[in-house]
Structure formats: structure tokens, C-alpha cells
CSV table of C-alpha atoms in Angstrom, one decimal:
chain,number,residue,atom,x,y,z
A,158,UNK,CA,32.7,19.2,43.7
A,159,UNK,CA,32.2,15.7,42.7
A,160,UNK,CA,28.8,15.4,44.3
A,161,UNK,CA,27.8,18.7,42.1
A,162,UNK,CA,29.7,16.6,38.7
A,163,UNK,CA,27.7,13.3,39.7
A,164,UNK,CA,24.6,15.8,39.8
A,165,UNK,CA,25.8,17.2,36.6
A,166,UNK,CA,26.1,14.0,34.7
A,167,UNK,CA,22.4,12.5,35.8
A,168,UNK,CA,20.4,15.4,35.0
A,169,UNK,CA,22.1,15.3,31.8
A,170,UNK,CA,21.6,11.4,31.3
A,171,UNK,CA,17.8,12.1,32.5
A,172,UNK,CA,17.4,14.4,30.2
A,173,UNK,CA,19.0,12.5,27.2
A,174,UNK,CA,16.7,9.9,28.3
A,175,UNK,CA,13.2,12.0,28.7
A,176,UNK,CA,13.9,13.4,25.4
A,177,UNK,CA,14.2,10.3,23.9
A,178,UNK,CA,11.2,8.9,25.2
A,179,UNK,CA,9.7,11.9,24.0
A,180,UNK,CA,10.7,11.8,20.7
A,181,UNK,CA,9.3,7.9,20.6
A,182,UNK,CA,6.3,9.1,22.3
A,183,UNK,CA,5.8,12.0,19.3
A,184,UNK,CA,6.2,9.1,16.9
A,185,UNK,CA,3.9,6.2,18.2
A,186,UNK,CA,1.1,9.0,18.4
A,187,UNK,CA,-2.4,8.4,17.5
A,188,UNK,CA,-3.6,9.3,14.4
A,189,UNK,CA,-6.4,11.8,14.2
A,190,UNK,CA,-9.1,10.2,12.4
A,191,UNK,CA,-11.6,13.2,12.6
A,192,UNK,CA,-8.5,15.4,10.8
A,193,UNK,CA,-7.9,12.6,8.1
A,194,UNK,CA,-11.5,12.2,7.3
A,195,UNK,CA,-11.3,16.1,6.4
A,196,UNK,CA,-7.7,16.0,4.3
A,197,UNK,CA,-9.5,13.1,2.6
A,198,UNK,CA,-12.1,14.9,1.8
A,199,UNK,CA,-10.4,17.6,0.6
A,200,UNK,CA,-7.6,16.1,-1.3
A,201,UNK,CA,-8.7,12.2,-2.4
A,202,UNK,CA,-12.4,12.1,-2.3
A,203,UNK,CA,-12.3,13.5,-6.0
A,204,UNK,CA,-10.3,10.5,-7.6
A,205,UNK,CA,-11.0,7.7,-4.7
A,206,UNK,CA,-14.6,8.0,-3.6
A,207,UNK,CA,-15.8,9.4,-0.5
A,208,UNK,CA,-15.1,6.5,0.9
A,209,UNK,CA,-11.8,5.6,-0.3
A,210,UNK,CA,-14.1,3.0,-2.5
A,211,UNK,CA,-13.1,4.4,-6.1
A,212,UNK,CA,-15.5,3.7,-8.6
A,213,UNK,CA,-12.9,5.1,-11.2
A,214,UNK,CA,-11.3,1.5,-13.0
A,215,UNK,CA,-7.9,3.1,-13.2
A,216,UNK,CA,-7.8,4.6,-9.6
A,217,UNK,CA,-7.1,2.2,-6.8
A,218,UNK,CA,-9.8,1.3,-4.0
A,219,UNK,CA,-8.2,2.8,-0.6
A,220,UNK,CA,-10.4,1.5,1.7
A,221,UNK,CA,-9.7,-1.0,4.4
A,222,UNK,CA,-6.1,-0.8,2.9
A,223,UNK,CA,-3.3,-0.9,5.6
A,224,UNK,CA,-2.5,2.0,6.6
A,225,UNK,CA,1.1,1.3,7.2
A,226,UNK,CA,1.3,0.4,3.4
A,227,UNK,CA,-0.8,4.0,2.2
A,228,UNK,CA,1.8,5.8,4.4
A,229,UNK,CA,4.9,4.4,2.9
A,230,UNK,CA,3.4,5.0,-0.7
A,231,UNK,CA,2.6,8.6,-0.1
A,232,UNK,CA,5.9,8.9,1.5
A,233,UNK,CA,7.3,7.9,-1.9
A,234,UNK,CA,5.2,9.7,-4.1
A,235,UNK,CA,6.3,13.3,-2.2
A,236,UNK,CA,10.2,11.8,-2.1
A,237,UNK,CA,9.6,11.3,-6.4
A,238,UNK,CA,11.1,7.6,-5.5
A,239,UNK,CA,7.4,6.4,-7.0
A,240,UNK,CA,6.7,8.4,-9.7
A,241,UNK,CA,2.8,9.8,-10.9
A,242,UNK,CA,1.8,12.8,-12.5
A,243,UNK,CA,-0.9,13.5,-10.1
A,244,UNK,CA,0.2,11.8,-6.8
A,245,UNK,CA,3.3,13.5,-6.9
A,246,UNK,CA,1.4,16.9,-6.9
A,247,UNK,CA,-1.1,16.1,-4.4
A,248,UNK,CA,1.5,13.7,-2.0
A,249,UNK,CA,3.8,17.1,-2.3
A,250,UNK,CA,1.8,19.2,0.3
A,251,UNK,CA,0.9,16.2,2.9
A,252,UNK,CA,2.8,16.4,5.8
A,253,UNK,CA,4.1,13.6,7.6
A,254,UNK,CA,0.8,13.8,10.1
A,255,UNK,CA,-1.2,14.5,7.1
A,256,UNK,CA,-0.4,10.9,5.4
A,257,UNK,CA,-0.8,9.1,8.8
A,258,UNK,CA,-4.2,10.8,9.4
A,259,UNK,CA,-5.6,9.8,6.0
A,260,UNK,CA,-4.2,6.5,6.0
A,261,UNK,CA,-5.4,5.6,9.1
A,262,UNK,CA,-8.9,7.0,8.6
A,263,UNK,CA,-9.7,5.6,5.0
A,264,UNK,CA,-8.3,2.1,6.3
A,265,UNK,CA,-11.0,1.8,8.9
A,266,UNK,CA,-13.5,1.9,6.0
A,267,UNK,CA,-14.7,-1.4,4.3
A,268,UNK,CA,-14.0,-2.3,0.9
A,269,UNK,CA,-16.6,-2.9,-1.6
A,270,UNK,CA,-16.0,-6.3,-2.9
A,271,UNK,CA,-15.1,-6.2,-6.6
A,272,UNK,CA,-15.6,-8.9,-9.3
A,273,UNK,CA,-13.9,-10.9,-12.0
A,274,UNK,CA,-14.9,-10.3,-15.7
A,275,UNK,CA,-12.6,-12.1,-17.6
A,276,UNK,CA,-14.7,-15.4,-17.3
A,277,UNK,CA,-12.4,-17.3,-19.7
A,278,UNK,CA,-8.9,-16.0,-18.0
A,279,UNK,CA,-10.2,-16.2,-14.4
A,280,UNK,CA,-8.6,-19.8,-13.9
A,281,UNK,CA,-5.3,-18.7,-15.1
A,282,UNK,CA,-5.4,-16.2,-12.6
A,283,UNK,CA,-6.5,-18.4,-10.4
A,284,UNK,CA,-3.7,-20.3,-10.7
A,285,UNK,CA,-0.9,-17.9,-10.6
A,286,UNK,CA,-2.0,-16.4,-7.0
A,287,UNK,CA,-2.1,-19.3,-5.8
A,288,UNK,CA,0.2,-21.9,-7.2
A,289,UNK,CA,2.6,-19.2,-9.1
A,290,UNK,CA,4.3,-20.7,-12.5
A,291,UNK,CA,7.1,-23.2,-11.0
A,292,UNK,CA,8.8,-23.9,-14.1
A,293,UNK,CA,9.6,-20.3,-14.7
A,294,UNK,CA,9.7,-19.6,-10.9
A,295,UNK,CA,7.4,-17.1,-10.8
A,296,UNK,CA,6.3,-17.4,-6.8
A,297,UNK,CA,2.3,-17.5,-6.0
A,298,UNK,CA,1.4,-14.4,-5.3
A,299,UNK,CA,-0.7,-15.6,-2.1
A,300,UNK,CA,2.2,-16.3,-0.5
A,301,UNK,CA,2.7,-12.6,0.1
A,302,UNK,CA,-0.5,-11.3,-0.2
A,303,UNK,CA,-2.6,-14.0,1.4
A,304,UNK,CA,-4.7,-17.0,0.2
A,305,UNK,CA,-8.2,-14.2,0.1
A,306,UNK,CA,-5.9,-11.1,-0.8
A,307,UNK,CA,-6.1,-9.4,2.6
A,308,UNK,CA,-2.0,-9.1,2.6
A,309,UNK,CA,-0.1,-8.6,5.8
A,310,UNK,CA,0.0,-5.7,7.3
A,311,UNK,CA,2.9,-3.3,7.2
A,312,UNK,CA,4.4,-5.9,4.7
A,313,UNK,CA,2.2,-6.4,1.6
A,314,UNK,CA,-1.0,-4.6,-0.2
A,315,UNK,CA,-4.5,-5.9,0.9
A,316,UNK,CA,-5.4,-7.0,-3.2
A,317,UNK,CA,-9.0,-8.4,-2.3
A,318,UNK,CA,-11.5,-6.7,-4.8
A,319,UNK,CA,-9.2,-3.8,-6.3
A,320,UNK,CA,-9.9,-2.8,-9.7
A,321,UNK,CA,-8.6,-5.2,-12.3
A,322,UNK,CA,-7.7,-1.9,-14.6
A,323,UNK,CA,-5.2,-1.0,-11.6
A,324,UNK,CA,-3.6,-4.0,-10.8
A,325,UNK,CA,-2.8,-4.5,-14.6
A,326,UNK,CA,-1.5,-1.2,-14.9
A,327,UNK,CA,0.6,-1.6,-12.1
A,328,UNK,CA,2.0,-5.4,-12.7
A,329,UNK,CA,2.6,-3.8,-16.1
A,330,UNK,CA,4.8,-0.7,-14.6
A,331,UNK,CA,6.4,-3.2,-12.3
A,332,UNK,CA,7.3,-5.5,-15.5
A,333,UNK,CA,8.3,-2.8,-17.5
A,334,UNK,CA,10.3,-0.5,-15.0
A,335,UNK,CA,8.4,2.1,-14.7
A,336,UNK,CA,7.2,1.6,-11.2
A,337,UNK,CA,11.0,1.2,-9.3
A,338,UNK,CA,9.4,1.3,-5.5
A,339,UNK,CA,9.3,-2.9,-5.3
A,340,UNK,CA,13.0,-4.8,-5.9
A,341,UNK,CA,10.5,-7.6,-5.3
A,342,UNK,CA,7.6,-6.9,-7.2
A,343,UNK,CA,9.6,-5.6,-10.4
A,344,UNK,CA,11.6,-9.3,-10.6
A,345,UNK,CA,7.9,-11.4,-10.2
A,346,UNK,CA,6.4,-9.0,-12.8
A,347,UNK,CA,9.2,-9.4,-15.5
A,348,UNK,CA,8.3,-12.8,-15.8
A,349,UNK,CA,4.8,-12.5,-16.6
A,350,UNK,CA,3.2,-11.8,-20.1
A,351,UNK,CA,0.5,-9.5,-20.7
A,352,UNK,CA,-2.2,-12.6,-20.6
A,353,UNK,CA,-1.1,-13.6,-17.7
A,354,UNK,CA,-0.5,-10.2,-16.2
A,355,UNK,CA,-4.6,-10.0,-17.2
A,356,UNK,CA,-5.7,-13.1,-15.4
A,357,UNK,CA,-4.2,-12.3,-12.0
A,358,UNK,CA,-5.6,-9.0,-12.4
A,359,UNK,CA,-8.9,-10.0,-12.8
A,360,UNK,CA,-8.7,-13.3,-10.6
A,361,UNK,CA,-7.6,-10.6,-8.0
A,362,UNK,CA,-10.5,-8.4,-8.5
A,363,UNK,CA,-12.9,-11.3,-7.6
A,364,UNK,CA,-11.2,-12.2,-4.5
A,365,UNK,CA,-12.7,-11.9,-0.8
């Protein structure tokens, strides 16, 4: 009887232990790129290029973004936790496979490079990313995002070349408390006025 209960018990610890690494397996999957180029298609391609390289001011670029970082923001577009009109609709009928297929698939695609158009704000912005405003301890945003914008993955936004229209409406949501998805971001944005919020913006849209 106790060689049947010792039998008992390890089948039962094997199987805790296959499912497990089942369950991990299931989750450290690869993405299907050939799938995400087709939701893509079908869902973003319309507001954020073909190529996940918007050409639409107000839409973000989506392109060589990390992935990581595109999966948490749809995550939080269908949860309502970031809030937008039209994500929230679109996000709403991705499944958890769907977001990691597109993000993964529009990441591998390059950015365009953007540029800076704001001639006579562009070293302001300059010095903000990079230097941050001490005396009102507002941190340099390179810090985070990295000297030529590329960001850290699963950690911060790639900022290199995205569209100086976005970033201000977004470091302006951030300010104002609109956008509630970034403890982080919100408390560096309420420090900045709508000049300075401008220059980064800009500076950023200029960066490689």
C-alpha cells in the first residue's frame, strides 16, 4: 500500500510539474509573424501605414517599436486602463496572441527617420532630453529613453523619429491627466509647460 501511495504522490508531483512547464512553455511561445503581418493589415495598416511607418502627424510610427512595450499598450487600451476612442474599439477584439503577433511583426520593420521643424525650439529640446531642467527637477529624458531615443526594451518607448504632433499630444495627456497608464511619465510631464513640452517634441522627432 505505501509503494502504490509513493506511486500516487509522484505521478501527481510529475504532473503538477509537466503542467507547469507547459503552461510556461504556452507563454514563451513564438510569435507568428506571418499571422501578425495579416491582423496588421487588417486592423492598423489604415491609421499606421503598411508598414507601421504612419505618415498621419497625430498617429504614432509603430515600427521598430518594442514589441514588449506595443503589447502592454494594447493590453491597456482593451482593459480601458489607457483610454482612446479608437484604440479601445479596435484593441477590444485582439486577443492575447493577436497583440503579440502584431507587435512582434510591425517591430521587425525599420523606422523612417523623422525630423525637427521647430528650428528655433530645437535646442531647448535638446536640452531637456538630455540634461533635464535641474532646478525644477525635471529628469532628462535620455536617461530613460536613451541618449538617440532607441529606449530600453521592455522598459521604455523607442522615441527616435516619432511624430512631433504625437509626442506633444501625449506629454500633454500625461501633464494634464488624461493619459493615467505612466505614474512616471504623468509626474515628469506636470512640470513642463507647453513650450517646453514643444521642444522635446520636436527635438525628439529629429533624433536617430
Amino acid at each position: 500500500m505505501k509503494l502504490i501511495a509513493l506511486f500516487t504522490v509522484a505521478a501527481a508531483l510529475s504532473a503538477t510539474v509537466f503542467s507547469s512547464v507547459a503552461s510556461e512553455a504556452a507563454a514563451s511561445a513564438k510569435p507568428d509573424l506571418a499571422k501578425g503581418e495579416a491582423s496588421f493589415a487588417g486592423v492598423c495598416a489604415a491609421c499606421h501605414a503598411p508598414d507601421g511607418n504612419s505618415l498621419i502627424p497625430v498617429n504614432p510610427k509603430l515600427a521598430q517599436q518594442h514589441p514588449e512595450y506595443l503589447i502592454k499598450q494594447l493590453t491597456e487600451f482593451k482593459a480601458g486602463k489607457r483610454e482612446n476612442a479608437i484604440m479601445n474599439g479596435m484593441a477590444a477584439a485582439l486577443s492575447e496572441d493577436d497583440m503579440k503577433n502584431i507587435a512582434y511583426w510591425v517591430s521587425s520593420k525599420k523606422a523612417t527617420p523623422g525630423a525637427a521643424k521647430e528650428k528655433e525650439l530645437v535646442m531647448l529640446g535638446e536640452k531637456i532630453y538630455r540634461g533635464g531642467i535641474a532646478d525644477r527637477q525635471i529628469p532628462a529624458c535620455a536617461g530613460c529613453h536613451s541618449p538617440n531615443g532607441a529606449g530600453i526594451p521592455a522598459q521604455y518607448p523607442r522615441l527616435s523619429g516619432q511624430h512631433a504632433d504625437y509626442a506633444v499630444v501625449q506629454l500633454t495627456a500625461f501633464r494634464d491627466g488624461v493619459r493615467k497608464n505612466s505614474l512616471q511619465m504623468t509626474q515628469v510631464a506636470a512640470k513642463l509647460n507647453d513650450r517646453e513640452i514643444k521642444a522635446v517634441a520636436d527635438y525628439i522627432a529629429g533624433l536617430r
